[in-house]
Coordinates of C-alpha atoms in Angstrom, one line a residue:
W1 CA 28.3 23.3 10.2
A2 CA 24.8 24.4 11.1
R3 CA 23.9 23.5 14.6
A4 CA 20.4 22.4 15.7
G5 CA 19.3 21.1 19.1
A6 CA 17.9 21.8 22.4
G7 CA 19.7 22.8 25.6
H8 CA 23.4 22.0 25.8
Q9 CA 23.2 19.0 23.6
K10 CA 25.1 19.9 20.4
I11 CA 24.0 18.1 17.2
T12 CA 24.8 19.0 13.7
L13 CA 22.2 19.3 11.1
M14 CA 23.9 16.4 9.3
H15 CA 23.5 14.2 12.4
Y16 CA 19.9 15.2 12.7
L17 CA 19.1 14.3 9.1
A18 CA 21.0 11.0 9.3
A19 CA 19.0 10.0 12.4
L20 CA 15.8 11.1 10.8
V21 CA 16.5 9.2 7.6
S22 CA 17.6 6.2 9.6
S23 CA 14.3 6.1 11.5
K24 CA 11.9 7.0 8.7
E25 CA 13.6 5.6 5.5
P26 CA 16.5 3.3 6.4
H27 CA 16.8 1.9 2.9
L28 CA 18.1 5.3 1.8
L29 CA 21.2 4.8 3.8
D30 CA 22.2 1.9 1.5
F31 CA 23.0 4.3 -1.4
A32 CA 26.6 3.2 -1.3
V33 CA 25.6 -0.1 -2.8
D34 CA 24.1 1.7 -5.7
L35 CA 27.2 3.7 -6.3
R36 CA 29.2 0.5 -7.1
C37 CA 27.5 0.4 -10.5
C38 CA 28.5 3.9 -11.4
R39 CA 32.1 3.1 -12.3
E40 CA 30.9 0.4 -14.7
A41 CA 28.2 2.7 -16.1
V42 CA 30.7 5.5 -16.8
A43 CA 32.8 3.1 -18.9
L44 CA 30.0 2.3 -21.4
P45 CA 30.4 4.1 -24.7
P46 CA 27.6 6.6 -25.4
E47 CA 27.2 5.3 -29.0
G48 CA 26.4 1.8 -27.7
L49 CA 23.9 3.2 -25.2
R50 CA 22.2 5.2 -28.0
A51 CA 22.0 2.1 -30.2
E52 CA 20.5 0.1 -27.4
L53 CA 18.0 2.8 -26.6
S54 CA 17.0 3.1 -30.2
Q55 CA 16.5 -0.6 -30.5
L56 CA 14.4 -0.6 -27.3
M57 CA 12.3 2.2 -28.5
Q58 CA 11.7 0.4 -31.8
C59 CA 10.7 -2.8 -30.0
S60 CA 8.4 -0.8 -27.8
E61 CA 6.7 0.9 -30.7
E62 CA 6.2 -2.5 -32.5
L63 CA 4.8 -4.0 -29.3
A64 CA 2.4 -1.1 -28.9
Q65 CA 1.2 -1.5 -32.5
T66 CA 0.8 -5.2 -32.1
L67 CA -1.3 -4.7 -28.9
K68 CA -3.3 -2.0 -30.7
D69 CA -4.0 -4.4 -33.6
I70 CA -5.0 -7.2 -31.3
G71 CA -7.2 -5.1 -29.1
G72 CA -8.8 -3.2 -32.0
G73 CA -9.5 -6.3 -34.1
G74 CA -12.8 -7.1 -32.4
K75 CA -14.0 -3.6 -31.8
K76 CA -15.4 -2.7 -35.2
E77 CA -18.3 -0.3 -35.2
P78 CA -21.5 -1.8 -36.7
D79 CA -22.3 -0.9 -40.2
P80 CA -25.4 1.5 -40.5

């Protein structure tokens, strides 16, 4: 392990980083909670994910077109 510290107090770089994260960004130490979902995510079939992503992209494109149609409906340029 890399050692960092002053005087005869020995502290590893890992301890230093853990203390720094704990004081500056304590929410980062809760990453173990996020890891619980990983096992379930790995079990999802890639084909199903691709199908859901494709459907989401299609809905997004349709929504974008609808918003464009709604927003552009009243913005006609005057006839010369």
